[in-house]
Short mmCIF file of C-alpha atoms in Angstrom, two decimals:
data_model
loop_
_atom_site.label_atom_id
_atom_site.label_comp_id
_atom_site.label_asym_id
_atom_site.label_seq_id
_atom_site.Cartn_x
_atom_site.Cartn_y
_atom_site.Cartn_z
CA MET A 1 -36.90 60.56 2.76
CA LYS A 2 -37.26 58.43 5.88
CA THR A 3 -40.76 59.62 6.72
CA SER A 4 -41.85 59.09 3.16
CA LEU A 5 -40.68 55.47 3.10
CA PHE A 6 -42.40 54.82 6.40
CA GLY A 7 -45.48 56.55 5.05
CA ASP A 8 -45.45 54.24 2.02
CA LEU A 9 -45.35 51.30 4.38
CA ILE A 10 -48.16 52.23 6.75
CA LYS A 11 -50.59 53.94 4.43
CA GLY A 12 -51.78 50.54 3.20
CA ILE A 13 -52.77 49.47 6.68
CA TRP A 14 -55.34 52.16 7.41
CA LYS A 15 -55.39 55.29 5.26
CA GLU A 16 -55.35 53.51 1.92
CA ASN A 17 -56.29 50.01 3.05
CA PRO A 18 -56.81 48.08 -0.20
CA VAL A 19 -59.97 46.30 0.94
CA LEU A 20 -61.65 48.86 3.18
CA VAL A 21 -60.79 52.08 1.36
CA LEU A 22 -59.84 51.23 -2.21
CA LEU A 23 -62.35 48.34 -2.29
CA LEU A 24 -60.02 46.23 -4.38
CA GLY A 25 -59.65 42.47 -4.32
CA THR A 26 -63.17 41.80 -3.14
CA CYS A 27 -63.23 38.33 -4.72
CA PRO A 28 -60.55 36.77 -2.49
CA THR A 29 -61.83 38.85 0.41
CA LEU A 30 -65.23 37.20 0.24
CA ALA A 31 -64.27 33.77 -1.01
CA LEU A 32 -61.32 33.00 1.21
CA THR A 33 -62.01 34.36 4.66
CA SER A 34 -64.30 31.63 5.98
CA SER A 35 -61.63 30.88 8.57
CA ALA A 36 -58.87 32.96 10.09
CA ILE A 37 -56.06 30.70 8.90
CA ASN A 38 -57.25 30.82 5.28
CA GLY A 39 -57.40 34.62 5.36
CA LEU A 40 -53.90 34.79 6.80
CA GLY A 41 -52.48 32.37 4.23
CA MET A 42 -54.05 34.17 1.28
CA GLY A 43 -52.86 37.51 2.64
CA ILE A 44 -49.27 36.31 2.93
CA ALA A 45 -49.29 34.77 -0.56
CA THR A 46 -50.66 38.00 -2.04
CA THR A 47 -48.09 40.07 -0.13
CA CYS A 48 -45.26 38.02 -1.65
CA VAL A 49 -46.62 38.47 -5.16
CA LEU A 50 -47.35 42.16 -4.64
CA THR A 51 -43.89 42.98 -3.32
CA GLY A 52 -42.11 41.07 -6.07
CA SER A 53 -44.24 42.42 -8.90
CA ASN A 54 -44.00 45.99 -7.57
CA LEU A 55 -40.20 45.75 -7.53
CA VAL A 56 -39.88 44.33 -11.05
CA ILE A 57 -42.47 46.67 -12.52
CA SER A 58 -40.87 49.78 -11.05
CA LEU A 59 -37.57 48.60 -12.55
CA ILE A 60 -38.93 48.05 -16.05
CA ALA A 61 -41.52 50.85 -16.07
CA ALA A 62 -39.12 53.34 -17.66
CA ILE A 63 -38.34 51.15 -20.67
CA THR A 64 -41.82 49.69 -21.12
CA PRO A 65 -43.68 51.25 -24.05
CA LYS A 66 -46.86 52.90 -22.74
CA LYS A 67 -49.14 51.10 -25.17
CA ILE A 68 -48.33 47.58 -24.01
CA ARG A 69 -47.69 48.25 -20.34
CA ILE A 70 -50.78 46.34 -19.13
CA PRO A 71 -49.91 43.06 -20.92
CA VAL A 72 -46.31 43.39 -19.76
CA TYR A 73 -47.42 43.90 -16.15
CA ILE A 74 -49.76 40.94 -16.38
CA VAL A 75 -46.94 38.71 -17.64
CA VAL A 76 -44.74 39.80 -14.72
CA ILE A 77 -47.53 39.27 -12.19
CA ALA A 78 -48.48 35.88 -13.67
CA ALA A 79 -44.85 34.77 -13.46
CA PHE A 80 -44.67 35.74 -9.79
CA VAL A 81 -47.94 33.99 -9.00
CA THR A 82 -46.74 30.79 -10.65
CA VAL A 83 -43.51 30.94 -8.65
CA VAL A 84 -45.46 31.38 -5.40
CA ASP A 85 -47.79 28.53 -6.43
CA LEU A 86 -44.86 26.17 -7.08
CA LEU A 87 -43.12 27.14 -3.85
CA MET A 88 -46.30 26.59 -1.86
CA GLN A 89 -46.83 23.19 -3.46
CA ALA A 90 -43.31 22.23 -2.48
CA TYR A 91 -43.01 23.68 1.01
CA ALA A 92 -46.37 24.77 2.48
CA PRO A 93 -48.32 22.44 4.80
CA ALA A 94 -50.63 20.21 2.78
CA SER A 95 -53.76 21.42 4.52
CA LEU A 96 -53.06 25.07 3.68
CA TYR A 97 -52.32 24.33 0.04
CA GLU A 98 -55.45 22.20 -0.13
CA ALA A 99 -57.56 25.12 1.10
CA LEU A 100 -55.93 27.88 -0.97
CA GLY A 101 -54.75 25.85 -3.97
CA ILE A 102 -57.37 26.81 -6.52
CA PHE A 103 -57.33 30.45 -5.45
CA ILE A 104 -53.60 31.03 -5.83
CA PRO A 105 -53.75 31.32 -9.65
CA LEU A 106 -56.49 33.89 -9.18
CA ILE A 107 -54.03 36.32 -7.57
CA VAL A 108 -53.08 37.14 -11.17
CA VAL A 109 -56.39 38.88 -11.67
CA ASN A 110 -56.54 40.34 -8.17
CA CYS A 111 -56.98 44.02 -8.89
CA ILE A 112 -54.83 45.02 -5.92
CA VAL A 113 -51.74 43.70 -7.65
CA LEU A 114 -52.40 45.31 -11.03
CA GLY A 115 -53.81 48.39 -9.34
CA ARG A 116 -50.63 49.02 -7.35
CA ALA A 117 -48.49 48.30 -10.40
CA GLU A 118 -50.35 50.88 -12.43
CA ALA A 119 -50.99 53.49 -9.74
CA PHE A 120 -47.76 53.31 -7.74
CA ALA A 121 -44.93 51.07 -8.90
CA SER A 122 -44.80 52.42 -12.45
CA LYS A 123 -44.32 55.97 -11.15
CA HIS A 124 -42.02 55.52 -8.15
CA SER A 125 -38.56 54.24 -7.29
CA PRO A 126 -37.97 50.50 -6.74
CA LEU A 127 -37.31 51.01 -3.02
CA ARG A 128 -40.54 52.94 -2.45
CA SER A 129 -42.41 50.39 -4.56
CA ILE A 130 -41.19 47.54 -2.36
CA PHE A 131 -42.36 49.39 0.74
CA ASP A 132 -45.69 50.12 -0.92
CA GLY A 133 -46.05 46.44 -1.82
CA ILE A 134 -45.26 45.27 1.70
CA GLY A 135 -47.57 47.89 3.22
CA MET A 136 -50.48 47.13 0.92
CA GLY A 137 -49.93 43.41 1.42
CA LEU A 138 -49.88 43.91 5.18
CA GLY A 139 -53.12 45.87 5.06
CA PHE A 140 -54.68 43.16 2.91
CA THR A 141 -53.43 40.41 5.22
CA LEU A 142 -54.65 42.17 8.37
CA THR A 143 -58.07 42.83 6.88
CA LEU A 144 -58.44 39.28 5.61
CA THR A 145 -57.35 37.83 8.94
CA MET A 146 -59.71 40.09 10.86
CA LEU A 147 -62.56 39.13 8.58
CA GLY A 148 -61.61 35.46 8.92
CA VAL A 149 -61.61 35.72 12.72
CA ILE A 150 -65.03 37.39 12.74
CA ARG A 151 -66.57 34.92 10.30
CA GLU A 152 -65.06 31.86 11.94
CA PHE A 153 -66.28 33.04 15.33
CA LEU A 154 -69.80 33.81 14.13
CA THR A 155 -70.00 30.44 12.36
CA GLY A 156 -69.05 28.19 15.22
CA GLY A 157 -67.58 30.16 18.10
CA ALA A 158 -64.02 29.27 17.09
CA VAL A 159 -60.93 31.34 16.29
CA PHE A 160 -57.94 29.86 14.44
CA GLY A 161 -59.53 26.43 14.85
CA VAL A 162 -59.81 26.75 18.64
CA LYS A 163 -63.37 26.69 19.91
CA LEU A 164 -63.84 29.45 22.46
CA ILE A 165 -67.40 28.44 23.32
CA PRO A 166 -67.39 24.63 23.60
CA ALA A 167 -71.16 24.47 24.01
CA TRP A 168 -71.64 25.93 20.52
CA THR A 169 -71.99 22.70 18.58
CA THR A 170 -74.26 23.55 15.64
CA ASP A 171 -72.65 25.77 13.02
CA PHE A 172 -74.42 28.94 11.96
CA LEU A 173 -73.89 28.79 8.21
CA LEU A 174 -74.58 32.34 7.02
CA PRO A 175 -71.32 34.06 8.07
CA GLY A 176 -69.30 31.20 6.61
CA ALA A 177 -70.87 31.64 3.18
CA ALA A 178 -70.28 34.48 0.70
CA PRO A 179 -73.55 36.36 1.43
CA GLY A 180 -72.61 36.59 5.10
CA ALA A 181 -69.18 37.87 4.09
CA PHE A 182 -70.82 40.66 2.08
CA ILE A 183 -72.90 41.70 5.08
CA ILE A 184 -69.90 41.66 7.43
CA VAL A 185 -67.70 43.63 5.02
CA GLY A 186 -70.52 46.15 4.69
CA CYS A 187 -70.72 46.55 8.47
CA ILE A 188 -66.95 47.02 8.75
CA LEU A 189 -67.01 49.65 5.98
CA ALA A 190 -69.84 51.48 7.73
CA VAL A 191 -67.96 51.53 11.04
CA LYS A 192 -64.75 52.70 9.39
CA ASN A 193 -66.51 55.49 7.56
CA TYR A 194 -68.35 56.53 10.69
CA PHE A 195 -65.07 56.99 12.54
CA ASN A 196 -63.41 58.74 9.62
CA ARG A 197 -66.30 61.12 9.39
CA ARG A 198 -66.41 61.83 13.10
CA ALA A 199 -62.68 62.53 13.13
CA ALA A 200 -63.05 64.89 10.18
CA ILE A 201 -65.93 66.80 11.76
CA ARG A 202 -64.06 67.11 15.08
CA SER A 203 -61.04 68.60 13.39
CA GLY A 204 -63.32 71.08 11.71
CA MET A 205 -62.72 69.92 8.17
CA LEU A 206 -65.22 68.89 5.58
CA TYR A 207 -65.57 65.14 5.40
CA VAL A 208 -64.64 63.82 1.97
CA PRO A 209 -65.43 60.14 1.43
CA PRO A 210 -62.99 58.17 -0.71
CA GLN A 211 -63.78 58.65 -4.39
CA GLY A 212 -65.23 55.19 -4.87
CA LEU A 213 -67.61 55.56 -1.96
CA ASN A 214 -68.83 59.07 -2.69
CA CYS A 215 -72.39 59.14 -3.92
CA ARG A 216 -71.74 62.38 -5.77
CA ASN A 217 -69.31 60.69 -8.12
CA CYS A 218 -71.76 58.06 -9.16
CA GLY A 219 -74.64 58.58 -11.51
CA ILE A 220 -76.49 55.32 -11.07
CA CYS A 221 -79.20 56.51 -8.71
CA ARG A 222 -80.65 59.99 -8.23
CA ILE A 223 -79.38 60.66 -4.71
CA SER A 224 -76.74 63.02 -6.08
CA ASP A 225 -79.49 65.35 -7.30
CA ASP A 226 -80.68 66.01 -3.76
CA LYS A 227 -79.17 69.20 -2.55
CA MET B 1 -37.65 55.21 -40.77
CA LYS B 2 -40.98 54.10 -39.40
CA LEU B 3 -39.38 51.14 -37.61
CA ARG B 4 -37.38 53.43 -35.37
CA ASN B 5 -40.61 54.72 -33.93
CA LYS B 6 -40.91 53.54 -30.34
CA ASP B 7 -44.58 52.79 -30.80
CA SER B 8 -44.34 50.77 -34.00
CA MET B 9 -45.80 47.30 -34.02
CA PRO B 10 -42.52 45.32 -34.30
CA VAL B 11 -40.99 47.21 -31.38
CA LEU B 12 -44.04 46.64 -29.21
CA GLY B 13 -44.33 43.01 -30.23
CA GLY B 14 -40.64 42.43 -29.74
CA PHE B 15 -40.68 43.97 -26.28
CA LEU B 16 -43.66 41.94 -25.15
CA GLY B 17 -42.08 38.82 -26.64
CA ALA B 18 -38.82 39.49 -24.82
CA VAL B 19 -40.62 39.98 -21.50
CA ALA B 20 -42.61 36.78 -22.02
CA LEU B 21 -39.45 34.85 -22.92
CA LEU B 22 -37.66 36.12 -19.84
CA ALA B 23 -40.62 35.20 -17.65
CA ALA B 24 -40.75 31.74 -19.24
CA ALA B 25 -37.04 31.24 -18.57
CA VAL B 26 -37.44 32.18 -14.91
CA LEU B 27 -40.46 29.89 -14.58
CA ALA B 28 -38.64 26.99 -16.21
CA MET B 29 -35.84 27.42 -13.71
CA VAL B 30 -38.14 27.57 -10.67
CA SER B 31 -40.19 24.67 -11.96
CA GLN B 32 -37.04 22.57 -12.30
CA LEU B 33 -35.84 23.54 -8.84
CA THR B 34 -39.15 22.69 -7.18
CA ALA B 35 -39.96 19.54 -9.18
CA GLN B 36 -38.22 17.25 -6.68
CA PRO B 37 -39.61 18.87 -3.49
CA ILE B 38 -43.15 18.90 -4.96
CA LYS B 39 -42.98 15.23 -5.83
CA ALA B 40 -41.60 14.43 -2.39
CA ALA B 41 -44.34 16.48 -0.71
CA GLN B 42 -47.09 14.74 -2.69
CA GLU B 43 -45.65 11.33 -1.94
CA ARG B 44 -45.32 12.25 1.73
CA ASN B 45 -48.96 13.38 1.88
CA ARG B 46 -50.15 10.16 0.28
CA GLN B 47 -48.07 8.03 2.64
CA GLN B 48 -49.30 10.03 5.60
CA ILE B 49 -52.93 9.51 4.75
CA PHE B 50 -52.32 5.78 4.11
CA HIS B 51 -51.07 5.55 7.66
CA ARG B 52 -54.38 6.94 8.91
CA LEU B 53 -56.44 4.15 7.33
CA GLY B 54 -56.03 1.78 10.26
CA LEU B 55 -54.12 -0.70 8.09
CA PRO B 56 -51.87 -3.35 9.65
CA GLU B 57 -48.36 -2.03 10.15
CA PHE B 58 -46.62 -1.50 6.80
CA ASP B 59 -43.45 0.13 5.57
CA ARG B 60 -44.09 0.89 1.93
CA ALA B 61 -46.87 1.25 -0.59
CA GLY B 62 -46.75 -0.11 -4.12
CA VAL B 63 -47.60 1.84 -7.24
CA GLY B 64 -51.25 2.35 -8.09
CA GLU B 65 -53.03 -0.06 -10.43
CA GLU B 66 -56.15 1.07 -12.17
CA SER B 67 -59.10 -1.29 -12.20
CA GLY B 68 -62.28 0.13 -13.65
CA GLU B 69 -62.89 3.51 -12.04
CA VAL B 70 -60.90 2.69 -8.95
CA MET B 71 -57.18 2.89 -8.24
CA PHE B 72 -55.71 0.18 -6.03
CA PHE B 73 -52.48 0.17 -4.05
CA THR B 74 -50.90 -2.73 -2.24
CA VAL B 75 -49.06 -2.03 1.00
CA PHE B 76 -46.15 -4.20 2.06
CA LYS B 77 -44.27 -5.00 5.22
CA GLY B 78 -40.97 -6.24 3.96
CA ASN B 79 -42.02 -8.34 0.99
CA GLU B 80 -45.29 -9.49 2.44
CA LYS B 81 -48.60 -8.00 1.32
CA VAL B 82 -50.37 -6.82 4.46
CA GLY B 83 -53.19 -4.74 3.08
CA PHE B 84 -54.72 -2.85 0.20
CA VAL B 85 -55.96 0.68 -0.42
CA GLY B 86 -58.63 1.64 -2.92
CA GLN B 87 -59.02 5.19 -4.17
CA GLY B 88 -62.25 6.15 -5.92
CA SER B 89 -64.48 9.14 -6.33
CA ALA B 90 -68.13 10.12 -6.48
CA ALA B 91 -69.99 13.29 -7.35
CA GLY B 92 -70.97 15.15 -4.21
CA TYR B 93 -72.82 18.41 -3.80
CA GLY B 94 -69.83 20.58 -4.72
CA GLY B 95 -67.91 18.41 -7.18
CA ALA B 96 -65.98 15.19 -6.94
CA ILE B 97 -65.27 13.66 -3.54
CA GLU B 98 -62.14 11.50 -3.52
CA VAL B 99 -62.39 8.60 -1.13
CA LEU B 100 -59.68 6.29 0.21
CA THR B 101 -60.60 2.94 1.69
CA GLY B 102 -58.18 0.60 3.45
CA PHE B 103 -58.60 -3.20 3.40
CA ASP B 104 -56.74 -5.85 5.33
CA ARG B 105 -55.70 -9.13 3.69
CA ASN B 106 -59.13 -10.68 4.21
CA GLY B 107 -60.95 -7.82 2.57
CA LYS B 108 -62.17 -6.30 5.82
CA ILE B 109 -62.43 -2.51 5.73
CA THR B 110 -59.96 -0.99 8.19
CA GLY B 111 -60.76 2.67 7.65
CA VAL B 112 -62.14 5.31 5.31
CA GLN B 113 -60.66 8.74 4.65
CA ILE B 114 -61.63 11.56 2.32
CA LEU B 115 -58.71 12.78 0.24
CA ARG B 116 -60.38 15.80 -1.35
CA HIS B 117 -63.80 17.40 -1.31
CA ARG B 118 -65.47 20.74 -1.81
CA GLU B 119 -68.69 20.23 0.15
CA THR B 120 -70.53 23.01 1.96
CA PRO B 121 -68.78 23.89 5.23
CA GLY B 122 -70.94 22.97 8.16
CA LEU B 123 -73.19 20.61 6.18
CA GLY B 124 -71.64 18.24 3.64
CA ALA B 125 -68.17 18.88 4.96
CA ASN B 126 -69.19 17.29 8.25
CA VAL B 127 -69.57 13.98 6.42
CA CYS B 128 -66.10 14.25 4.90
CA GLU B 129 -63.90 15.76 7.56
CA ARG B 130 -62.29 14.00 10.43
CA LYS B 131 -61.75 16.91 12.72
CA PHE B 132 -60.51 17.07 16.23
CA GLN B 133 -62.27 20.00 17.84
CA ARG B 134 -59.82 22.03 19.85
CA THR B 135 -61.41 24.15 22.56
CA ILE B 136 -59.93 26.41 25.20
CA PHE B 137 -60.20 23.52 27.65
CA ASN B 138 -58.07 21.06 25.69
CA LEU B 139 -55.72 23.56 24.12
CA THR B 140 -52.60 21.55 24.81
CA ALA B 141 -54.06 18.06 24.42
CA ARG B 142 -52.61 15.87 21.69
CA ALA B 143 -54.96 15.47 18.77
CA PRO B 144 -55.72 11.82 18.00
CA GLU B 145 -54.10 10.57 14.79
CA VAL B 146 -57.50 9.65 13.36
CA PRO B 147 -60.29 11.77 14.82
CA ALA B 148 -63.65 10.02 14.86
CA ASN B 149 -66.36 10.69 12.31
CA LYS B 150 -69.46 8.57 12.69
CA MET B 151 -70.24 8.75 8.98
CA LEU B 152 -66.84 7.45 7.92
CA ASP B 153 -66.41 5.03 10.83
CA GLN B 154 -69.57 3.05 10.07
CA PHE B 155 -67.73 1.12 7.33
CA THR B 156 -64.93 -0.05 9.60
CA GLY B 157 -65.11 -3.79 10.21
CA LYS B 158 -67.40 -4.52 7.28
CA ASN B 159 -66.12 -6.98 4.70
CA ALA B 160 -65.83 -6.10 1.03
CA SER B 161 -67.77 -9.27 0.18
CA GLU B 162 -70.91 -7.76 1.76
CA SER B 163 -70.79 -4.84 -0.65
CA GLY B 164 -72.84 -4.32 -3.78
CA ASN B 165 -75.86 -2.42 -2.57
CA TRP B 166 -74.68 -0.25 0.28
CA GLN B 167 -77.13 2.61 0.62
CA VAL B 168 -78.24 5.25 3.06
CA ALA B 169 -81.19 4.42 5.28
CA LYS B 170 -83.31 6.93 3.38
CA ASP B 171 -82.96 4.81 0.23
CA GLY B 172 -83.71 1.60 2.08
CA GLY B 173 -80.13 0.73 3.01
CA LYS B 174 -78.60 0.28 6.43
CA PHE B 175 -76.21 3.20 6.56
CA GLU B 176 -76.68 6.37 8.53
CA TYR B 177 -76.77 9.76 6.87
CA LEU B 178 -76.49 13.29 8.14
CA THR B 179 -79.63 15.37 7.99
CA GLY B 180 -79.16 18.22 5.54
CA ALA B 181 -76.27 16.46 3.84
CA THR B 182 -78.05 13.57 2.15
CA VAL B 183 -76.37 14.15 -1.22
CA THR B 184 -72.91 14.01 0.35
CA SER B 185 -73.77 11.01 2.52
CA ARG B 186 -75.11 9.19 -0.51
CA ALA B 187 -72.00 10.03 -2.54
CA VAL B 188 -69.57 8.84 0.13
CA ILE B 189 -71.46 5.60 0.79
CA GLY B 190 -71.78 4.98 -2.95
CA ALA B 191 -68.06 5.58 -3.44
CA VAL B 192 -67.07 3.17 -0.67
CA ASP B 193 -69.50 0.62 -2.10
CA ASP B 194 -67.92 0.99 -5.55
CA ILE B 195 -64.43 0.69 -4.12
CA ALA B 196 -65.35 -2.41 -2.11
CA ALA B 197 -67.08 -4.06 -5.07
CA GLY B 198 -64.17 -3.13 -7.35
CA PHE B 199 -61.77 -4.50 -4.76
CA LEU B 200 -63.30 -7.99 -5.03
CA VAL B 201 -62.88 -7.96 -8.81
CA TRP B 202 -59.35 -6.62 -8.64
CA ARG B 203 -58.28 -9.10 -5.95
CA LYS B 204 -59.57 -11.99 -8.02
CA LYS B 205 -57.57 -10.67 -10.96
CA ILE B 206 -54.26 -10.27 -9.13
CA GLU B 207 -54.68 -13.65 -7.40
CA GLY B 208 -55.24 -15.18 -10.81
CA GLU B 209 -52.07 -13.55 -12.07
CA GLY B 210 -50.18 -14.70 -8.99
CA ARG B 211 -51.02 -18.34 -9.66
CA LYS B 212 -49.92 -18.31 -13.29
#
């Protein structure tokens, strides 16, 4: 069982990274990563909620009637988010709460949390669910922090508030705003898929993109008709 | 019996109700536990920012008194009034900007700070934020308590009695504004003007009360 628990923990960081592979939680990803510290703070807050809600949901999944499981999960998640919100108000540095404050309640509707509740926690043991929550949260935190570092650097040559290029005095506004975030996330996705694909081809297997990114599973445009 | 059915309405409703009740109970408990620390943290933040207004040395702040749109606080050293703080707001580019202005006993502005704003980073935010820029060359230097901001510092030393039509240079006034952030500059200058004008009215009122 050891390998499986470890697998639950690390799959969220790369193989099933919630932002880069599952493409969940795009709203906080774009809205909150204008600086590295904001991305880190949001990631940690989400990790706390995700771990707690995964634990409780895996405990009550067996007795929850199927028909009302979504409202029940939402109540559990909302309770955890409110607890995190209150704790942050009481103990977090004022500047961090100021920056994240209005986004904390939005963790309730972050699809990562509900997605993991529905796809993992409701079907697995509490212990595995905790590890899944921590792993997914870690993947989310790392991605958000990375994105924050990139955006903060491209905006003003700074990382975690420390200017690396002192001569860079005029901010470049695009990467700090949501459109820039979209472009950067797109570039990261492209790079990740390029490496995945190359690795697959080298090992002689057929490359299968994740379901959500596979053109053949989508009927919006006509690309899938090209053979 | 139909009621025994696990999917019947009363069972579902009851279960959801029980979960909600349980969640409410937990929340009530946490809310009670954190009520004190939250209040203390808010008070601490307010005190901290009062200390960055360049006021004469003080050891406590009185409760806020509303006067028009502006909230006024008196700060004391011992029992002596040593200064006043006005808190007002104006509509900026991204919502309300909350402005704090410190006055000494003669009505001279000692400092201006922004309590809250949601202006565009890099443009409007530059008007509102007092930021000490850390670079790799001053990594270990101590940040000044009140980093300079030429937009906010231009009020320092002006007396409230000169207020009434403080405007940005673009509108024919004598105050600087930041290019690309005219809306924010206008809002901040307007807010300080309102606070200063309101301060004169409020001071007259409390002095009147003091004499009675």
